PDB file of C-alpha atoms in Angstrom:
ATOM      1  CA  UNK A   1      10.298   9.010  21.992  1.00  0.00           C
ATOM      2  CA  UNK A   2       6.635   7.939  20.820  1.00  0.00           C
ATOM      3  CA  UNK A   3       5.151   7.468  17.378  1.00  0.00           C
ATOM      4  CA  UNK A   4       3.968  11.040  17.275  1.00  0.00           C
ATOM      5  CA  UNK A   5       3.334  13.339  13.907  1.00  0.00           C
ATOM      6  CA  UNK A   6       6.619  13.815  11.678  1.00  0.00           C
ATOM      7  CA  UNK A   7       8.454  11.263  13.503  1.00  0.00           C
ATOM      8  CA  UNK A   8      10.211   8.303  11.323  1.00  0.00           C
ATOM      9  CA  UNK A   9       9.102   5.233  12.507  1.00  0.00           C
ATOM     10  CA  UNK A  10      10.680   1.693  11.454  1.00  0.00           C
ATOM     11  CA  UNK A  11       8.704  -1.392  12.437  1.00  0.00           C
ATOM     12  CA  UNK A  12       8.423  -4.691  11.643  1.00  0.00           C
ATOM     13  CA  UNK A  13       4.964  -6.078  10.404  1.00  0.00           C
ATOM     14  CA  UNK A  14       3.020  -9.091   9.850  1.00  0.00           C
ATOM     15  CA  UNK A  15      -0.164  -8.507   7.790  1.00  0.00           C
ATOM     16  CA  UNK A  16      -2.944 -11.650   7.796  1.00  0.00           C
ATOM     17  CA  UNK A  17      -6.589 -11.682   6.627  1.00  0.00           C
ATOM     18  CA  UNK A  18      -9.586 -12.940   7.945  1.00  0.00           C
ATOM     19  CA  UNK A  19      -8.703 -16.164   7.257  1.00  0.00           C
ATOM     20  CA  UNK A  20      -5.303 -15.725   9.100  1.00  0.00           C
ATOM     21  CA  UNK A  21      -2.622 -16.480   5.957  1.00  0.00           C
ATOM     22  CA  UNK A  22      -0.244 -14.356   6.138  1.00  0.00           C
ATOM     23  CA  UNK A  23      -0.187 -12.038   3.171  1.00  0.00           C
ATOM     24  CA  UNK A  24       3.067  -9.686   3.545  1.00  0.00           C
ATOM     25  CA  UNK A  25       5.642  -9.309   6.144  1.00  0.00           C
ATOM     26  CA  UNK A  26       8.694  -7.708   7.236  1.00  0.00           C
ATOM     27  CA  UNK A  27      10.425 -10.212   8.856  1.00  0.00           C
ATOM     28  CA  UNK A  28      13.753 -11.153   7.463  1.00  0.00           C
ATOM     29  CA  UNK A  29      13.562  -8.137   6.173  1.00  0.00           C
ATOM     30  CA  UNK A  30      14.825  -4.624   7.815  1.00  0.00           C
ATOM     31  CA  UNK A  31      12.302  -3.045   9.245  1.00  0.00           C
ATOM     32  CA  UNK A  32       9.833  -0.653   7.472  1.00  0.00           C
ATOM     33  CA  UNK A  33      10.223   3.174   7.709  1.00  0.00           C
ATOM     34  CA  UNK A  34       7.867   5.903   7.474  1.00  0.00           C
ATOM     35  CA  UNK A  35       6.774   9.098   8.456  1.00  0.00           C
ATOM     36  CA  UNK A  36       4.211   9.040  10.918  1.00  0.00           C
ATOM     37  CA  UNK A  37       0.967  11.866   9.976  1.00  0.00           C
ATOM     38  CA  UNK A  38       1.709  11.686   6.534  1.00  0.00           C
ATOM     39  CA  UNK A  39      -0.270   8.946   4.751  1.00  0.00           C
ATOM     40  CA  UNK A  40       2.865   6.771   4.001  1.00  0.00           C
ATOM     41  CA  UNK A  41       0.700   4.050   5.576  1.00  0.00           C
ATOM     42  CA  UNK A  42      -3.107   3.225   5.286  1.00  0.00           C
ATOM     43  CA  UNK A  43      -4.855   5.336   7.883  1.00  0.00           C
ATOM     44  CA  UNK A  44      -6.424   2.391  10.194  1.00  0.00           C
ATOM     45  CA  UNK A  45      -2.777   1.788  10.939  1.00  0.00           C
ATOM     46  CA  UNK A  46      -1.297   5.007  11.333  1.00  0.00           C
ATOM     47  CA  UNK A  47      -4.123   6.044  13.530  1.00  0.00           C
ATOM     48  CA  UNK A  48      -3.339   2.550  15.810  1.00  0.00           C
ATOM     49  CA  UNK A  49       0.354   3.324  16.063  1.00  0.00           C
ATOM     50  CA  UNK A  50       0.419   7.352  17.724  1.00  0.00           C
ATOM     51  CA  UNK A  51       1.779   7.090  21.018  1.00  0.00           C
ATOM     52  CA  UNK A  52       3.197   3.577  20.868  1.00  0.00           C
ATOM     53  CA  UNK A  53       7.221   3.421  21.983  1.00  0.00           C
ATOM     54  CA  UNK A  54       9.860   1.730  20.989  1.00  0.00           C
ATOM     55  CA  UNK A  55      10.254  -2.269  21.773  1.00  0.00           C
ATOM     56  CA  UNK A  56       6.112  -1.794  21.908  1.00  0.00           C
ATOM     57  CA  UNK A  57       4.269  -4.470  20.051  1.00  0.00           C
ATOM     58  CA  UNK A  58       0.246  -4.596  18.747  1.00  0.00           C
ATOM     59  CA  UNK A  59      -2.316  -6.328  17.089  1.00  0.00           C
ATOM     60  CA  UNK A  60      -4.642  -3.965  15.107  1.00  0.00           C
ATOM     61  CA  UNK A  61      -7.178  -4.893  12.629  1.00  0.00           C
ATOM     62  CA  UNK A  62      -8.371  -2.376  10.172  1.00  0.00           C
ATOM     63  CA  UNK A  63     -11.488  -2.144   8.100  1.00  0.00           C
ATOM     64  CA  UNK A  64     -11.516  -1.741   4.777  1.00  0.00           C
ATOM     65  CA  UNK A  65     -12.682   2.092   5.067  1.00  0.00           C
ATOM     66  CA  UNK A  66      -9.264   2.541   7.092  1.00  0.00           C
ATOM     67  CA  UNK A  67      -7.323   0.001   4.685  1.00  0.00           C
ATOM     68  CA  UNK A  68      -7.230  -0.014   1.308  1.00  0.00           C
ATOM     69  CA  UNK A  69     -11.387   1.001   0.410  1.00  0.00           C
ATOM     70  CA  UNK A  70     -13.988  -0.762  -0.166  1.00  0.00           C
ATOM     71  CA  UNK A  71     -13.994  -2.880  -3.226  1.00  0.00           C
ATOM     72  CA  UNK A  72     -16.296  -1.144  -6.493  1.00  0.00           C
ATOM     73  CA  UNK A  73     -17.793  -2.959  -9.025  1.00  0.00           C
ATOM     74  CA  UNK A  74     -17.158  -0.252 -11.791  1.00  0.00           C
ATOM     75  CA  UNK A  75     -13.275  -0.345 -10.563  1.00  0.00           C
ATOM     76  CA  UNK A  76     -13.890  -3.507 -12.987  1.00  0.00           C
ATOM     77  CA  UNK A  77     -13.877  -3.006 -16.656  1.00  0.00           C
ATOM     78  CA  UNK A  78     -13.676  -5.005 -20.287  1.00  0.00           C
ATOM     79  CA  UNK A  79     -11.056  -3.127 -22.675  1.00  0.00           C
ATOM     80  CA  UNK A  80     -10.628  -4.320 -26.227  1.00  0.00           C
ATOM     81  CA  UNK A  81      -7.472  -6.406 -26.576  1.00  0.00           C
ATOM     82  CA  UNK A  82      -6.458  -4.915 -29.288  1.00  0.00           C
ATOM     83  CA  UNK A  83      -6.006  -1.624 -27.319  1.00  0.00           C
ATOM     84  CA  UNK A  84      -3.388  -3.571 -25.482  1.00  0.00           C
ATOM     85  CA  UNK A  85      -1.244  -4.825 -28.583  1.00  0.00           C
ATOM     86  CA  UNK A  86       1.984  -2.305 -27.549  1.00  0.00           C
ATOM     87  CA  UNK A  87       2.055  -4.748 -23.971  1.00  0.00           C
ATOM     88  CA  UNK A  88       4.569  -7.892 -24.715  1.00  0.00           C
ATOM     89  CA  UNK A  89       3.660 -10.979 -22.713  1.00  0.00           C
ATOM     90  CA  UNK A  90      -0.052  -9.907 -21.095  1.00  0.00           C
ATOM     91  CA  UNK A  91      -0.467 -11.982 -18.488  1.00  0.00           C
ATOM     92  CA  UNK A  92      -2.794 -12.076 -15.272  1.00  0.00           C
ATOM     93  CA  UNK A  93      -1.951  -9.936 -12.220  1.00  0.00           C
ATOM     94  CA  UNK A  94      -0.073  -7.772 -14.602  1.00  0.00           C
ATOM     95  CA  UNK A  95      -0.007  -4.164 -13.397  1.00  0.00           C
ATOM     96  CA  UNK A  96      -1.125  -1.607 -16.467  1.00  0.00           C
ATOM     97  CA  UNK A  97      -1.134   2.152 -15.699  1.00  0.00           C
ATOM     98  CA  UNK A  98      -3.698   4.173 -16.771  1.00  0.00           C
ATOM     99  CA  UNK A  99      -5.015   7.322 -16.612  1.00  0.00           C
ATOM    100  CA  UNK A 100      -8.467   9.005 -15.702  1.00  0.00           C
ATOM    101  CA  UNK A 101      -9.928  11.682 -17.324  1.00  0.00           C
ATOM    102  CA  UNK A 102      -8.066  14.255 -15.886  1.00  0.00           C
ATOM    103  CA  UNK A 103      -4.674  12.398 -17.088  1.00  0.00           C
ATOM    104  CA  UNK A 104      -4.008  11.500 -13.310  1.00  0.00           C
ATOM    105  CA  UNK A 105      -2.080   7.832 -13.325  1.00  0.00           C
ATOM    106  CA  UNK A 106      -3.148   4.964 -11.499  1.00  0.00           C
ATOM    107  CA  UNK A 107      -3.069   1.617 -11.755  1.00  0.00           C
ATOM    108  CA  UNK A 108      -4.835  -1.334 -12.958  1.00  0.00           C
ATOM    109  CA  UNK A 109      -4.641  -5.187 -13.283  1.00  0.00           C
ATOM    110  CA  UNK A 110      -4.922  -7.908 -15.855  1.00  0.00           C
ATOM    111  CA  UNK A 111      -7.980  -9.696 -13.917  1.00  0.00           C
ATOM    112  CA  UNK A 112      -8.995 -12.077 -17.054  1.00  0.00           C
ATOM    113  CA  UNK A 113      -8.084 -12.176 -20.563  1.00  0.00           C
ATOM    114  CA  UNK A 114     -10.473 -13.444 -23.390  1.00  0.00           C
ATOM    115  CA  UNK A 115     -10.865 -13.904 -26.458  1.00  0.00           C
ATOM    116  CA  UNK A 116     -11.015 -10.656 -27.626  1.00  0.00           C
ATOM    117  CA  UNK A 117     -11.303  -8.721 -24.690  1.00  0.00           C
ATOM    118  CA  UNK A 118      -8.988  -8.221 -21.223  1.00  0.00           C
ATOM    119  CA  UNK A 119     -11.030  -7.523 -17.959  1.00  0.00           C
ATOM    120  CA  UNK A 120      -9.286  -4.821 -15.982  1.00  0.00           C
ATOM    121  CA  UNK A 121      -9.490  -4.122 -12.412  1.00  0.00           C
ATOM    122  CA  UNK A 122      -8.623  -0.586 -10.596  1.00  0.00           C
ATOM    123  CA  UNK A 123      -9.305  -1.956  -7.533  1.00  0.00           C
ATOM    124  CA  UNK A 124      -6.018  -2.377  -4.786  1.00  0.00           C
ATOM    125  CA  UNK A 125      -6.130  -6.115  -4.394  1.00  0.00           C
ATOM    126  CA  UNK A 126      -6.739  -5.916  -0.633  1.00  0.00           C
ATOM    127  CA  UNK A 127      -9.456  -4.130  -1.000  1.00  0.00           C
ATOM    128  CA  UNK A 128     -12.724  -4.651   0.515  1.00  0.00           C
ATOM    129  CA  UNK A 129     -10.919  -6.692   2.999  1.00  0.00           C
ATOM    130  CA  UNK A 130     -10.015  -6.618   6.850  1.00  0.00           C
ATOM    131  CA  UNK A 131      -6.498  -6.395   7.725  1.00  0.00           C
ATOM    132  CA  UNK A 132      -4.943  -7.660  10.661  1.00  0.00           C
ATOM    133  CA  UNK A 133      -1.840  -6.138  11.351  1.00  0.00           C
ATOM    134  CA  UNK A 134       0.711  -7.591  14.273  1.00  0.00           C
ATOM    135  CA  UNK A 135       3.012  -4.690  14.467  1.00  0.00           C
ATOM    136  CA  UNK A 136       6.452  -4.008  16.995  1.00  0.00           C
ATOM    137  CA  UNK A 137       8.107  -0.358  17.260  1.00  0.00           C
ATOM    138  CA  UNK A 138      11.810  -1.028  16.274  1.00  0.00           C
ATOM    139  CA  UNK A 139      13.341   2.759  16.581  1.00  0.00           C
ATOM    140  CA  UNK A 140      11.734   6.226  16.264  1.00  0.00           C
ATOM    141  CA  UNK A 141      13.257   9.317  15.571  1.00  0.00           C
ATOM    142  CA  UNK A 142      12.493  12.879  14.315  1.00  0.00           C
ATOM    143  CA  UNK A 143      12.407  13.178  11.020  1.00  0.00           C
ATOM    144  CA  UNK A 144      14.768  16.063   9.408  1.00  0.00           C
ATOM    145  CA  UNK A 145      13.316  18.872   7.134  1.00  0.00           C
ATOM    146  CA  UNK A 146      14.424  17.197   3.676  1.00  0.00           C
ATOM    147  CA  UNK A 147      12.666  14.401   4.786  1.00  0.00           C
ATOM    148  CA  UNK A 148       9.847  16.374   5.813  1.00  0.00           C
ATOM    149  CA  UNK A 149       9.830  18.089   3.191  1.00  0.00           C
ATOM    150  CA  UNK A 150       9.842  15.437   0.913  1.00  0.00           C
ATOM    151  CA  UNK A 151       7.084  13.188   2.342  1.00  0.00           C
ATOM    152  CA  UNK A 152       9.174  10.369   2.829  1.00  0.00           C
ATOM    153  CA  UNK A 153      12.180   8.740   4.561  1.00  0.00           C
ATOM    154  CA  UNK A 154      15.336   9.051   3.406  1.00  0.00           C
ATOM    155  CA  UNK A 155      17.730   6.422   4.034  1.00  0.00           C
ATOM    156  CA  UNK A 156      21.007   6.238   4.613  1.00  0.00           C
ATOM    157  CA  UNK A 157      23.472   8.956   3.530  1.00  0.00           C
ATOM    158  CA  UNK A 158      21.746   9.445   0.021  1.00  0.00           C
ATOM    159  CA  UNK A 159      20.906  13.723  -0.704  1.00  0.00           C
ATOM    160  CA  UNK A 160      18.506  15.105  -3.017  1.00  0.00           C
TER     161      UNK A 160
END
């Protein structure tokens, strides 16, 4: 069976940047499922895997339009520390959620504290960048209709 559109896919991963340090992996790890079609995985990827079979390996790199975005400067902001005094133990690289104006959630991180203020930064930290993925198939399979349904893989003999 190939990578193909509602298929779960498990593969193991090596992610590097430009400068080739490594900056995530799956090995020692199991390998990582998904559901291939439905944006479980950036899009440069996804796109880079249909078709591939299992025991298949490849080296894909993926821009940041196909990775994680490109990197804005008003994804940066100053916030008052005080609006922050409920948060124990800021710290840098800290993951805050927020919410936009429409009370959607995302999140942000602790990029510098002051004095007085904290700079924020809604940006995902590989973005702007280039990724280079090394990538093997380790098993494919369809995926059932909970799973489906659900938009992601379900693992093991857990039911919702």
């Amino acid at each position: 069976m190939t990578v193909k559109k509602d298929a779960v896919v498990e593969m193991h991963y090596t992610l590097k940047n430009d400068a080739g340090e490594v900056i995530d992996s799956s090995q020692g790890n199991d390998p990582m499922p998904f559901i291939q079609g439905h944006g479980n995985i950036i899009p440069g990827l996804e796109k880079a895997l249909e078709g591939l079979k299992v025991g298949e390996t490849c080296d894909v790199s993926v821009s940041p339009e196909d990775g994680y975005g490109v990197h804005h400067e008003e994804g940066i902001q100053e916030i008052p520390k005080e609006s922050l005094q409920g948060i124990e133990n800021l710290e840098i690289g800290m993951e805050l959620q927020s919410q936009d104006e429409q009370g959607n959630p995302f999140i942000v991180r602790v990029q510098e504290i002051k004095d007085d203020v904290v700079i924020i930064n809604a940006n995902h930290p590989l973005a702007g960048q280039t990724l280079h993925f090394n990538v093997s198939i380790e098993k494919v399979r369809e995926a059932t209709a909970d799973e489906l349904e659900h938009g992601h893989v379900h693992s093991g003999s857990c039911s919702h």
